[in-house]
mmCIF file of C-alpha atoms in Angstrom:
data_model
loop_
_atom_site.group_PDB
_atom_site.id
_atom_site.type_symbol
_atom_site.label_atom_id
_atom_site.label_comp_id
_atom_site.label_asym_id
_atom_site.label_seq_id
_atom_site.Cartn_x
_atom_site.Cartn_y
_atom_site.Cartn_z
ATOM 1 C CA MET A 1 15.686 -1.709 14.441
ATOM 2 C CA TYR A 2 15.338 1.820 14.845
ATOM 3 C CA GLU A 3 13.402 1.413 18.450
ATOM 4 C CA SER A 4 15.992 2.191 21.003
ATOM 5 C CA PHE A 5 17.177 4.849 18.944
ATOM 6 C CA PHE A 6 13.988 6.414 19.258
ATOM 7 C CA ASP A 7 12.875 5.200 23.075
ATOM 8 C CA LEU A 8 9.585 3.839 21.840
ATOM 9 C CA ASN A 9 8.830 0.112 23.313
ATOM 10 C CA SER A 10 7.785 -1.018 19.884
ATOM 11 C CA ARG A 11 7.377 -0.700 16.092
ATOM 12 C CA PRO A 12 4.642 2.187 16.147
ATOM 13 C CA PHE A 13 4.071 1.216 12.215
ATOM 14 C CA ASP A 14 3.653 -2.185 12.019
ATOM 15 C CA LEU A 15 0.985 -3.452 9.853
ATOM 16 C CA LEU A 16 0.233 -6.015 11.647
ATOM 17 C CA PRO A 17 -4.133 -5.200 12.685
ATOM 18 C CA ASN A 18 -3.272 -4.031 16.033
ATOM 19 C CA PRO A 19 -6.444 -2.501 17.929
ATOM 20 C CA ASP A 20 -3.822 -0.896 20.328
ATOM 21 C CA TYR A 21 -3.152 1.628 17.455
ATOM 22 C CA LEU A 22 -6.280 1.989 16.508
ATOM 23 C CA TYR A 23 -6.764 5.687 15.499
ATOM 24 C CA MET A 24 -10.360 7.040 15.895
ATOM 25 C CA SER A 25 -10.914 9.262 12.807
ATOM 26 C CA ASP A 26 -13.469 10.758 12.185
ATOM 27 C CA THR A 27 -15.019 7.685 9.420
ATOM 28 C CA HIS A 28 -13.973 5.169 11.378
ATOM 29 C CA GLY A 29 -15.556 6.368 14.802
ATOM 30 C CA LYS A 30 -18.432 6.486 13.105
ATOM 31 C CA ALA A 31 -18.129 3.348 11.372
ATOM 32 C CA LEU A 32 -17.847 1.504 15.118
ATOM 33 C CA SER A 33 -20.931 3.330 15.932
ATOM 34 C CA TYR A 34 -22.803 1.670 13.157
ATOM 35 C CA LEU A 35 -21.841 -1.674 13.986
ATOM 36 C CA LYS A 36 -22.176 -1.926 17.496
ATOM 37 C CA TYR A 37 -25.777 -0.942 17.368
ATOM 38 C CA GLY A 38 -26.862 -3.081 14.614
ATOM 39 C CA ILE A 39 -25.144 -5.473 16.827
ATOM 40 C CA GLN A 40 -27.009 -4.319 19.988
ATOM 41 C CA GLY A 41 -30.289 -3.804 17.494
ATOM 42 C CA ARG A 42 -30.298 -7.008 16.066
ATOM 43 C CA ILE A 43 -29.973 -6.461 12.609
ATOM 44 C CA GLY A 44 -29.562 -9.485 10.383
ATOM 45 C CA PHE A 45 -27.181 -8.140 8.318
ATOM 46 C CA ILE A 46 -24.972 -5.220 8.504
ATOM 47 C CA LEU A 47 -21.870 -4.366 5.300
ATOM 48 C CA LEU A 48 -18.523 -2.591 5.890
ATOM 49 C CA THR A 49 -16.681 -2.200 3.000
ATOM 50 C CA GLY A 50 -13.253 0.111 2.455
ATOM 51 C CA GLU A 51 -10.677 0.679 0.469
ATOM 52 C CA VAL A 52 -7.552 -1.406 1.054
ATOM 53 C CA GLY A 53 -5.778 -0.695 4.293
ATOM 54 C CA ALA A 54 -7.908 1.865 4.691
ATOM 55 C CA GLY A 55 -8.155 -0.186 8.121
ATOM 56 C CA LYS A 56 -11.155 -2.788 7.986
ATOM 57 C CA THR A 57 -9.613 -5.350 9.675
ATOM 58 C CA THR A 58 -8.437 -3.683 12.467
ATOM 59 C CA LEU A 59 -11.660 -1.601 13.578
ATOM 60 C CA ILE A 60 -13.166 -5.712 13.930
ATOM 61 C CA ARG A 61 -10.726 -6.180 15.819
ATOM 62 C CA GLN A 62 -11.559 -2.963 18.282
ATOM 63 C CA LEU A 63 -15.226 -4.472 17.941
ATOM 64 C CA ILE A 64 -13.971 -8.349 18.808
ATOM 65 C CA LYS A 65 -11.710 -6.676 21.980
ATOM 66 C CA SER A 66 -14.754 -4.045 22.909
ATOM 67 C CA HIS A 67 -16.120 -7.315 24.543
ATOM 68 C CA LEU A 68 -19.652 -6.736 23.728
ATOM 69 C CA GLU A 69 -22.816 -7.800 26.246
ATOM 70 C CA ARG A 70 -23.750 -11.358 25.974
ATOM 71 C CA VAL A 71 -22.669 -11.914 22.478
ATOM 72 C CA THR A 72 -20.975 -14.564 21.172
ATOM 73 C CA LEU A 73 -18.979 -14.295 17.919
ATOM 74 C CA ALA A 74 -17.206 -16.778 14.872
ATOM 75 C CA LYS A 75 -14.852 -14.707 12.564
ATOM 76 C CA VAL A 76 -14.475 -15.797 9.296
ATOM 77 C CA PHE A 77 -11.014 -14.160 7.187
ATOM 78 C CA ASN A 78 -10.378 -16.812 4.749
ATOM 79 C CA THR A 79 -13.445 -16.580 1.822
ATOM 80 C CA ARG A 80 -11.376 -18.817 -1.449
ATOM 81 C CA VAL A 81 -13.070 -21.763 -0.242
ATOM 82 C CA ASP A 82 -16.325 -23.660 -1.194
ATOM 83 C CA SER A 83 -19.836 -23.702 0.612
ATOM 84 C CA ARG A 84 -19.031 -26.936 2.541
ATOM 85 C CA GLN A 85 -15.501 -25.956 3.757
ATOM 86 C CA LEU A 86 -17.030 -22.396 5.047
ATOM 87 C CA LEU A 87 -20.026 -23.788 6.717
ATOM 88 C CA ALA A 88 -17.031 -25.970 8.671
ATOM 89 C CA MET A 89 -14.887 -22.654 9.380
ATOM 90 C CA ILE A 90 -18.390 -20.902 10.654
ATOM 91 C CA ASN A 91 -19.408 -23.983 12.883
ATOM 92 C CA ASP A 92 -15.531 -24.523 14.249
ATOM 93 C CA ASP A 93 -15.294 -20.802 15.272
ATOM 94 C CA PHE A 94 -18.285 -21.202 17.376
ATOM 95 C CA GLY A 95 -16.617 -23.975 18.664
ATOM 96 C CA LEU A 96 -18.725 -26.808 17.233
ATOM 97 C CA GLU A 97 -17.379 -29.974 15.700
ATOM 98 C CA THR A 98 -16.442 -30.643 11.815
ATOM 99 C CA GLU A 99 -14.592 -33.554 11.256
ATOM 100 C CA GLY A 100 -16.310 -36.245 8.755
ATOM 101 C CA ARG A 101 -19.364 -33.905 8.431
ATOM 102 C CA GLY A 102 -21.334 -32.975 5.328
ATOM 103 C CA LYS A 103 -23.010 -30.172 4.508
ATOM 104 C CA ILE A 104 -26.847 -31.028 5.978
ATOM 105 C CA GLU A 105 -25.243 -32.490 9.088
ATOM 106 C CA LEU A 106 -22.631 -29.041 9.713
ATOM 107 C CA VAL A 107 -26.355 -26.667 8.805
ATOM 108 C CA ARG A 108 -28.337 -29.047 11.671
ATOM 109 C CA ASP A 109 -25.507 -28.661 14.271
ATOM 110 C CA LEU A 110 -25.318 -24.716 13.562
ATOM 111 C CA ASN A 111 -28.856 -24.294 13.663
ATOM 112 C CA GLU A 112 -29.223 -26.180 17.451
ATOM 113 C CA PHE A 113 -26.286 -24.580 18.748
ATOM 114 C CA LEU A 114 -27.926 -20.916 17.549
ATOM 115 C CA ILE A 115 -31.002 -22.249 19.138
ATOM 116 C CA ASP A 116 -29.511 -23.158 22.477
ATOM 117 C CA GLU A 117 -27.302 -20.232 22.319
ATOM 118 C CA TYR A 118 -30.928 -17.728 22.057
ATOM 119 C CA ALA A 119 -32.129 -19.820 25.251
ATOM 120 C CA ARG A 120 -29.164 -18.614 26.833
ATOM 121 C CA GLY A 121 -29.892 -15.294 26.174
ATOM 122 C CA ASN A 122 -26.713 -15.203 23.642
ATOM 123 C CA GLN A 123 -26.604 -13.677 20.825
ATOM 124 C CA ALA A 124 -24.497 -14.981 17.799
ATOM 125 C CA VAL A 125 -22.637 -12.772 15.510
ATOM 126 C CA LEU A 126 -20.683 -13.854 12.338
ATOM 127 C CA ILE A 127 -18.231 -12.023 10.748
ATOM 128 C CA ILE A 128 -16.973 -12.369 7.303
ATOM 129 C CA ASP A 129 -14.259 -10.063 6.222
ATOM 130 C CA GLU A 130 -12.487 -10.615 2.616
ATOM 131 C CA ALA A 131 -16.383 -10.934 1.765
ATOM 132 C CA GLN A 132 -15.715 -9.611 -1.470
ATOM 133 C CA ASN A 133 -14.576 -13.084 -2.647
ATOM 134 C CA LEU A 134 -17.280 -14.649 -2.323
ATOM 135 C CA SER A 135 -19.286 -16.224 -5.518
ATOM 136 C CA LEU A 136 -22.539 -15.002 -6.210
ATOM 137 C CA GLU A 137 -23.947 -18.733 -4.763
ATOM 138 C CA LEU A 138 -21.812 -18.428 -1.938
ATOM 139 C CA LEU A 139 -23.731 -15.078 -0.758
ATOM 140 C CA GLU A 140 -26.258 -16.681 -1.661
ATOM 141 C CA GLU A 141 -25.742 -19.218 1.266
ATOM 142 C CA VAL A 142 -25.137 -16.765 3.726
ATOM 143 C CA ARG A 143 -28.265 -15.335 3.077
ATOM 144 C CA MET A 144 -29.921 -18.443 3.707
ATOM 145 C CA LEU A 145 -28.259 -18.910 6.729
ATOM 146 C CA SER A 146 -29.528 -15.651 8.175
ATOM 147 C CA ASN A 147 -33.246 -17.740 7.760
ATOM 148 C CA LEU A 148 -32.242 -19.799 10.763
ATOM 149 C CA GLU A 149 -34.590 -17.777 13.339
ATOM 150 C CA THR A 150 -37.679 -17.797 15.835
ATOM 151 C CA ASP A 151 -41.051 -16.270 16.623
ATOM 152 C CA GLY A 152 -38.745 -13.874 18.874
ATOM 153 C CA GLY A 153 -36.447 -13.230 16.409
ATOM 154 C CA LYS A 154 -32.633 -13.906 13.856
ATOM 155 C CA LEU A 155 -30.901 -16.872 15.398
ATOM 156 C CA LEU A 156 -27.480 -14.977 13.334
ATOM 157 C CA GLN A 157 -26.569 -12.008 12.674
ATOM 158 C CA ILE A 158 -23.773 -11.672 9.900
ATOM 159 C CA ILE A 159 -21.458 -9.158 9.922
ATOM 160 C CA LEU A 160 -19.671 -8.519 5.751
ATOM 161 C CA VAL A 161 -16.706 -6.708 5.700
ATOM 162 C CA GLY A 162 -14.370 -6.074 2.174
ATOM 163 C CA GLN A 163 -13.356 -4.422 -0.637
ATOM 164 C CA PRO A 164 -15.319 -1.824 -2.604
ATOM 165 C CA GLU A 165 -16.187 -4.297 -5.181
ATOM 166 C CA LEU A 166 -18.157 -6.306 -2.169
ATOM 167 C CA ARG A 167 -21.171 -3.872 -3.037
ATOM 168 C CA LYS A 168 -20.983 -4.166 -7.262
ATOM 169 C CA THR A 169 -21.478 -7.504 -5.880
ATOM 170 C CA LEU A 170 -24.076 -6.935 -3.761
ATOM 171 C CA GLY A 171 -25.905 -4.759 -6.808
ATOM 172 C CA SER A 172 -26.464 -8.046 -8.878
ATOM 173 C CA PRO A 173 -30.531 -8.955 -9.545
ATOM 174 C CA ALA A 174 -29.520 -12.174 -8.353
ATOM 175 C CA LEU A 175 -28.999 -10.652 -4.490
ATOM 176 C CA LEU A 176 -32.085 -8.882 -4.277
ATOM 177 C CA GLN A 177 -32.867 -10.654 -1.269
ATOM 178 C CA LEU A 178 -29.589 -9.926 0.175
ATOM 179 C CA ARG A 179 -29.729 -6.592 -0.981
ATOM 180 C CA GLN A 180 -33.047 -5.747 0.643
ATOM 181 C CA ARG A 181 -31.512 -7.211 4.229
ATOM 182 C CA ILE A 182 -28.965 -5.149 4.735
ATOM 183 C CA GLN A 183 -29.834 -2.853 6.732
ATOM 184 C CA VAL A 184 -26.568 -0.912 8.314
ATOM 185 C CA ALA A 185 -24.021 -0.035 5.996
ATOM 186 C CA CYS A 186 -20.979 1.798 6.598
ATOM 187 C CA HIS A 187 -18.000 2.938 4.497
ATOM 188 C CA LEU A 188 -14.870 3.516 5.624
ATOM 189 C CA THR A 189 -12.699 6.527 3.918
ATOM 190 C CA PRO A 190 -9.382 7.684 3.855
ATOM 191 C CA LEU A 191 -7.752 9.716 6.321
ATOM 192 C CA LYS A 192 -8.436 13.095 5.813
ATOM 193 C CA LYS A 193 -5.100 15.967 5.069
ATOM 194 C CA ASN A 194 -6.043 17.463 9.009
ATOM 195 C CA GLU A 195 -5.865 14.241 10.460
ATOM 196 C CA LEU A 196 -2.859 12.455 9.449
ATOM 197 C CA ARG A 197 -0.185 14.382 11.285
ATOM 198 C CA GLU A 198 -2.328 13.245 14.444
ATOM 199 C CA TYR A 199 -3.431 9.972 13.119
ATOM 200 C CA VAL A 200 1.161 9.654 12.870
ATOM 201 C CA LEU A 201 1.907 11.455 16.498
ATOM 202 C CA SER A 202 -0.564 8.832 17.966
ATOM 203 C CA ARG A 203 1.067 5.829 16.977
ATOM 204 C CA LEU A 204 4.293 7.228 18.147
ATOM 205 C CA GLU A 205 2.606 7.887 21.131
ATOM 206 C CA ARG A 206 1.455 4.355 22.014
ATOM 207 C CA ALA A 207 4.450 2.906 20.435
ATOM 208 C CA GLY A 208 6.496 4.611 23.656
ATOM 209 C CA ASN A 209 7.239 8.153 22.959
ATOM 210 C CA ARG A 210 5.390 11.423 20.903
ATOM 211 C CA ASP A 211 8.114 13.080 20.101
ATOM 212 C CA ALA A 212 10.366 10.787 18.924
ATOM 213 C CA LEU A 213 11.133 12.269 15.862
ATOM 214 C CA ARG A 214 10.455 15.989 14.834
ATOM 215 C CA PHE A 215 8.821 16.689 11.151
ATOM 216 C CA GLU A 216 10.260 19.249 9.974
ATOM 217 C CA LYS A 217 7.379 22.400 7.567
ATOM 218 C CA GLY A 218 5.550 20.033 4.715
ATOM 219 C CA VAL A 219 6.951 16.465 5.248
ATOM 220 C CA PHE A 220 2.918 15.300 6.633
ATOM 221 C CA GLU A 221 1.768 17.053 2.795
ATOM 222 C CA GLU A 222 4.251 15.367 1.227
ATOM 223 C CA VAL A 223 3.342 12.147 2.766
ATOM 224 C CA TYR A 224 -0.261 12.989 2.237
ATOM 225 C CA GLN A 225 0.469 12.777 -1.633
ATOM 226 C CA ASN A 226 2.028 10.128 -1.790
ATOM 227 C CA THR A 227 -0.643 7.454 -0.113
ATOM 228 C CA HIS A 228 -3.785 10.361 0.321
ATOM 229 C CA GLY A 229 -4.307 8.863 3.658
ATOM 230 C CA ILE A 230 -4.409 5.745 3.672
ATOM 231 C CA PRO A 231 -3.502 4.345 6.853
ATOM 232 C CA ARG A 232 -1.063 0.847 5.550
ATOM 233 C CA LEU A 233 0.410 3.469 3.590
ATOM 234 C CA VAL A 234 1.259 5.694 5.297
ATOM 235 C CA ASN A 235 2.354 3.385 7.563
ATOM 236 C CA ILE A 236 4.673 1.717 5.132
ATOM 237 C CA LEU A 237 6.519 5.089 3.926
ATOM 238 C CA CYS A 238 6.713 6.579 7.965
ATOM 239 C CA ASP A 239 8.629 3.515 8.640
ATOM 240 C CA TYR A 240 10.688 3.930 6.080
ATOM 241 C CA ILE A 241 11.072 7.545 7.496
ATOM 242 C CA LEU A 242 12.160 6.525 10.310
ATOM 243 C CA MET A 243 14.430 3.972 9.856
ATOM 244 C CA ASP A 244 16.269 6.833 7.395
ATOM 245 C CA ALA A 245 16.359 9.305 10.205
ATOM 246 C CA CYS A 246 17.905 6.439 12.354
ATOM 247 C CA ALA A 247 20.296 5.189 9.713
ATOM 248 C CA ASN A 248 21.188 9.346 9.372
ATOM 249 C CA GLY A 249 21.405 9.777 13.444
ATOM 250 C CA LYS A 250 19.194 11.986 13.229
ATOM 251 C CA ARG A 251 16.123 13.203 14.820
ATOM 252 C CA GLU A 252 14.062 15.178 11.898
ATOM 253 C CA THR A 253 13.105 14.979 8.729
ATOM 254 C CA THR A 254 12.526 16.999 5.925
ATOM 255 C CA ARG A 255 10.655 17.442 2.769
ATOM 256 C CA GLN A 256 13.249 16.356 1.021
ATOM 257 C CA ASP A 257 13.954 13.985 3.405
ATOM 258 C CA VAL A 258 10.127 11.857 2.294
ATOM 259 C CA VAL A 259 10.464 13.048 -1.129
ATOM 260 C CA GLU A 260 14.153 11.049 -1.619
ATOM 261 C CA ILE A 261 12.657 7.936 0.191
ATOM 262 C CA VAL A 262 9.255 7.948 -2.167
ATOM 263 C CA GLU A 263 11.746 8.274 -5.250
ATOM 264 C CA ASP A 264 14.452 5.074 -3.419
ATOM 265 C CA LEU A 265 11.092 2.939 -3.593
ATOM 266 C CA ASP A 266 9.751 3.757 -6.392
ATOM 267 C CA PHE A 267 6.320 4.264 -3.721
ATOM 268 C CA GLU A 268 4.284 5.422 -7.059
ATOM 269 C CA GLN A 269 4.336 2.285 -8.964
ATOM 270 C CA GLN A 270 5.089 -0.344 -6.192
ATOM 271 C CA TYR A 271 2.039 0.775 -3.985
ATOM 272 C CA TRP A 272 -0.720 2.686 -6.865
ATOM 273 C CA CYS A 273 0.187 2.261 -10.220
ATOM 274 C CA GLY A 274 2.213 -0.843 -10.623
ATOM 275 C CA ASP A 275 -0.848 -3.294 -10.488
ATOM 276 C CA SER A 276 -3.773 -0.973 -12.205
ATOM 277 C CA SER A 277 -6.619 -4.461 -11.061
ATOM 278 C CA ALA A 278 -5.709 -4.219 -7.942
ATOM 279 C CA ALA A 279 -4.898 0.231 -7.312
ATOM 280 C CA PRO A 280 -7.367 2.196 -5.621
ATOM 281 C CA GLN A 281 -9.807 4.095 -7.753
ATOM 282 C CA GLN A 282 -8.142 7.512 -7.563
ATOM 283 C CA CYS A 283 -4.634 5.899 -8.889
ATOM 284 C CA SER A 284 -5.773 6.871 -12.528
ATOM 285 C CA LYS A 285 -6.654 10.787 -11.390
ATOM 286 C CA SER A 286 -3.931 11.104 -9.196
ATOM 287 C CA TYR A 287 -1.152 9.774 -10.529
ATOM 288 C CA PRO A 288 -1.509 9.360 -14.300
ATOM 289 C CA SER A 289 1.337 7.987 -16.102
ATOM 290 C CA VAL A 290 2.048 11.151 -18.443
ATOM 291 C CA ARG A 291 2.662 12.286 -14.764
ATOM 292 C CA LYS A 292 5.116 10.099 -13.762
ATOM 293 C CA ALA A 293 7.041 10.099 -17.196
ATOM 294 C CA ALA A 294 7.649 13.808 -17.346
ATOM 295 C CA THR A 295 8.767 13.545 -13.321
ATOM 296 C CA ASN A 296 11.072 10.843 -14.300
ATOM 297 C CA ARG A 297 12.171 12.704 -17.806
ATOM 298 C CA ASN A 298 13.034 15.923 -15.907
ATOM 299 C CA ARG A 299 15.090 13.442 -13.147
ATOM 300 C CA GLN A 300 17.326 12.516 -15.729
ATOM 301 C CA ALA A 301 17.693 15.583 -17.128
ATOM 302 C CA GLU A 302 19.025 16.956 -13.955
ATOM 303 C CA ARG A 303 21.442 13.783 -13.902
ATOM 304 C CA VAL A 304 22.522 15.108 -17.382
ATOM 305 C CA LEU A 305 23.477 18.698 -16.419
ATOM 306 C CA ARG A 306 25.127 18.045 -13.366
ATOM 307 C CA ASN A 307 27.501 15.338 -15.333
ATOM 308 C CA ILE A 308 28.021 17.655 -18.116
ATOM 309 C CA LYS A 309 29.262 20.490 -15.194
ATOM 310 C CA ASP A 310 31.179 17.674 -14.021
ATOM 311 C CA MET A 311 32.440 17.084 -17.094
ATOM 312 C CA GLU A 312 33.607 21.128 -18.033
ATOM 313 C CA SER A 313 35.250 21.258 -14.649
ATOM 314 C CA ARG A 314 37.768 17.674 -15.442
ATOM 315 C CA ILE A 315 38.526 19.614 -19.138
ATOM 316 C CA ASN A 316 39.721 22.585 -17.635
ATOM 317 C CA VAL A 317 41.582 20.825 -15.224
ATOM 318 C CA LEU A 318 42.793 18.319 -18.305
ATOM 319 C CA GLU A 319 43.492 21.402 -19.909
ATOM 320 C CA LYS A 320 45.865 23.081 -16.866
ATOM 321 C CA GLU A 321 47.899 19.426 -16.559
ATOM 322 C CA LEU A 322 48.910 19.610 -20.634
ATOM 323 C CA GLU A 323 50.047 22.820 -20.221
ATOM 324 C CA LYS A 324 52.280 21.406 -17.125
ATOM 325 C CA GLY A 325 52.972 18.771 -19.778
ATOM 326 C CA GLY A 326 52.460 15.616 -17.506
ATOM 327 C CA GLN A 327 51.711 13.142 -19.937
ATOM 328 C CA ALA A 328 50.678 10.505 -17.118
ATOM 329 C CA SER A 329 48.009 12.559 -15.406
ATOM 330 C CA VAL A 330 46.729 13.479 -18.964
ATOM 331 C CA LEU A 331 46.135 9.706 -19.816
ATOM 332 C CA ASP A 332 44.705 9.259 -16.820
ATOM 333 C CA MET A 333 42.293 11.768 -17.191
ATOM 334 C CA MET A 334 41.725 10.892 -20.528
ATOM 335 C CA ASP A 335 40.451 7.202 -18.995
ATOM 336 C CA ARG A 336 38.647 8.996 -16.744
ATOM 337 C CA LEU A 337 36.512 11.638 -19.140
ATOM 338 C CA GLU A 338 36.004 8.801 -21.748
ATOM 339 C CA ARG A 339 34.111 6.162 -19.249
ATOM 340 C CA LEU A 340 32.069 9.509 -18.119
ATOM 341 C CA GLU A 341 30.923 10.358 -21.257
ATOM 342 C CA ASN A 342 29.741 6.893 -21.810
ATOM 343 C CA SER A 343 27.936 7.106 -18.688
ATOM 344 C CA LEU A 344 27.063 10.358 -20.316
ATOM 345 C CA MET A 345 25.510 8.854 -23.847
ATOM 346 C CA ALA A 346 23.526 5.728 -21.972
ATOM 347 C CA LEU A 347 21.883 8.770 -19.558
ATOM 348 C CA GLY A 348 20.629 10.507 -22.992
ATOM 349 C CA GLY A 349 19.171 8.016 -24.109
ATOM 350 C CA ARG A 350 17.812 7.280 -21.020
ATOM 351 C CA VAL A 351 16.587 11.298 -21.612
ATOM 352 C CA ASP A 352 15.514 10.380 -24.844
ATOM 353 C CA HIS A 353 13.376 7.260 -23.844
ATOM 354 C CA ALA A 354 11.845 8.541 -21.565
ATOM 355 C CA LEU A 355 10.664 11.563 -23.663
ATOM 356 C CA SER A 356 9.611 9.083 -26.304
ATOM 357 C CA MET A 357 7.435 6.907 -23.461
ATOM 358 C CA SER A 358 5.965 10.688 -22.248
ATOM 359 C CA GLY A 359 4.284 10.568 -25.535
ATOM 360 C CA ASP A 360 3.302 6.953 -26.394
ATOM 361 C CA ILE A 361 1.840 7.653 -23.208
ATOM 362 C CA GLY A 362 -0.598 10.512 -24.302
ATOM 363 C CA LEU A 363 -1.155 9.250 -27.877
ATOM 364 C CA GLY A 364 -2.121 5.310 -26.176
ATOM 365 C CA ARG A 365 1.120 3.610 -28.349
ATOM 366 C CA PRO A 366 2.949 0.968 -26.800
ATOM 367 C CA VAL A 367 5.876 1.828 -25.080
ATOM 368 C CA GLN A 368 9.519 0.466 -26.308
ATOM 369 C CA ALA A 369 11.925 -0.852 -24.703
ATOM 370 C CA PRO A 370 15.546 2.008 -23.961
ATOM 371 C CA PRO A 371 17.969 1.584 -26.123
ATOM 372 C CA SER A 372 20.845 -0.055 -24.586
ATOM 373 C CA ALA A 373 23.583 1.052 -22.288
ATOM 374 C CA GLY A 374 26.306 -0.704 -23.772
ATOM 375 C CA PRO A 375 26.770 -3.088 -27.501
ATOM 376 C CA VAL A 376 25.427 -5.951 -27.965
ATOM 377 C CA ARG A 377 27.249 -9.182 -27.358
ATOM 378 C CA GLY A 378 29.734 -10.283 -30.300
ATOM 379 C CA GLU A 379 28.769 -7.138 -31.931
ATOM 380 C CA ALA A 380 32.687 -5.689 -31.632
ATOM 381 C CA ARG A 381 34.098 -8.169 -33.820
ATOM 382 C CA LEU A 382 31.811 -7.785 -36.330
ATOM 383 C CA ARG A 383 32.819 -3.995 -36.469
ATOM 384 C CA PRO A 384 36.046 -3.330 -38.590
ATOM 385 C CA SER A 385 37.277 -0.586 -36.052
ATOM 386 C CA LYS A 386 36.208 1.463 -33.173
ATOM 387 C CA ARG A 387 36.196 5.047 -33.652
ATOM 388 C CA ARG A 388 37.692 6.542 -30.616
ATOM 389 C CA SER A 389 35.902 9.165 -28.235
ATOM 390 C CA TRP A 390 35.611 12.731 -28.960
ATOM 391 C CA ILE A 391 37.698 13.492 -25.977
ATOM 392 C CA SER A 392 40.626 11.926 -27.737
ATOM 393 C CA ARG A 393 40.075 12.972 -31.184
ATOM 394 C CA PHE A 394 39.689 16.609 -29.220
ATOM 395 C CA LEU A 395 43.524 15.881 -28.072
ATOM 396 C CA LEU A 396 44.980 14.188 -30.525
ATOM 397 C CA GLY A 397 43.281 15.187 -32.937
ATOM 398 C CA ASP A 398 41.469 13.668 -35.969
ATOM 399 C CA GLY A 399 44.075 10.995 -36.988
#
């Protein structure tokens, strides 16, 4: 990879939730303080939410790594399970035997374990990640676990971690009792625009070289425009920026470099609006389909104009060859121009399609497939004759 080229010890923008790379933005620092406060205060339920890729799991791993005094932690990261499986995973992470035990035995074993921990002066904490996948029934069963208590207080603290949909689920009337027991709730927001630069540089520094790459003016603005400060998306884009710079033997990157990388990756489609059901809420506001269609249309039009200018220069060369009477050169140039004409016609068809697509999107009409760049197989056999290109007609007459 590019580590040796940039004198790095590791990949600074790896997607693994590594707490060593956690950047304490305002929102992350506040959330970590709330979590520690809730645990130290023996609060029954704590809620942590955030968009996909906002850094929830990394924050939780930082919490685990912080070695809270006399705290026994259990972590559940797979939540697409039934009630018996959920209990088994909780008990297993607390170190209890689960094989061959039914739901009743699992609850009894957990209760006895929590009482023993409480007697030793330890505090049991359960962290459930991806909690937005839990059904109403499972969330109610989780609430029932918080009923395990003594006269001195709760035997189990529960931290629910999930995407924003979790808050909507908790708003259900069926979960009123659970909702009322949540005393600490925090939400991770994306990085602010003025935090993005330091986020990127801090990760490079922790990987061994803060000055690995020089970022020219406008680079961070372009990164923010395409990622909206979502840490995971920033990591993905910056990883590609480093790969691109390494491949080109450069130690600096420009805004135009980022624009080209985003275009090559089809970043908007891949990470934002490609799947509207999974895209963050700001997708529909900041990346409307009409804007995308217009952008694509402009790019296609620019390519067509470049091809037209190229064709004009080639025609000038062809005219000079005609004056010299070089027949072989003329035939070769005619063949090349005909291929260029076909390419131009195909690009023109795609531009027409982009124009119609932007109009259809704006009016809510279904988008039709783009015109074919070539004839349907077998079509040539149905035609009595093939019309010569305009280049041939121009040079050899209309015969």
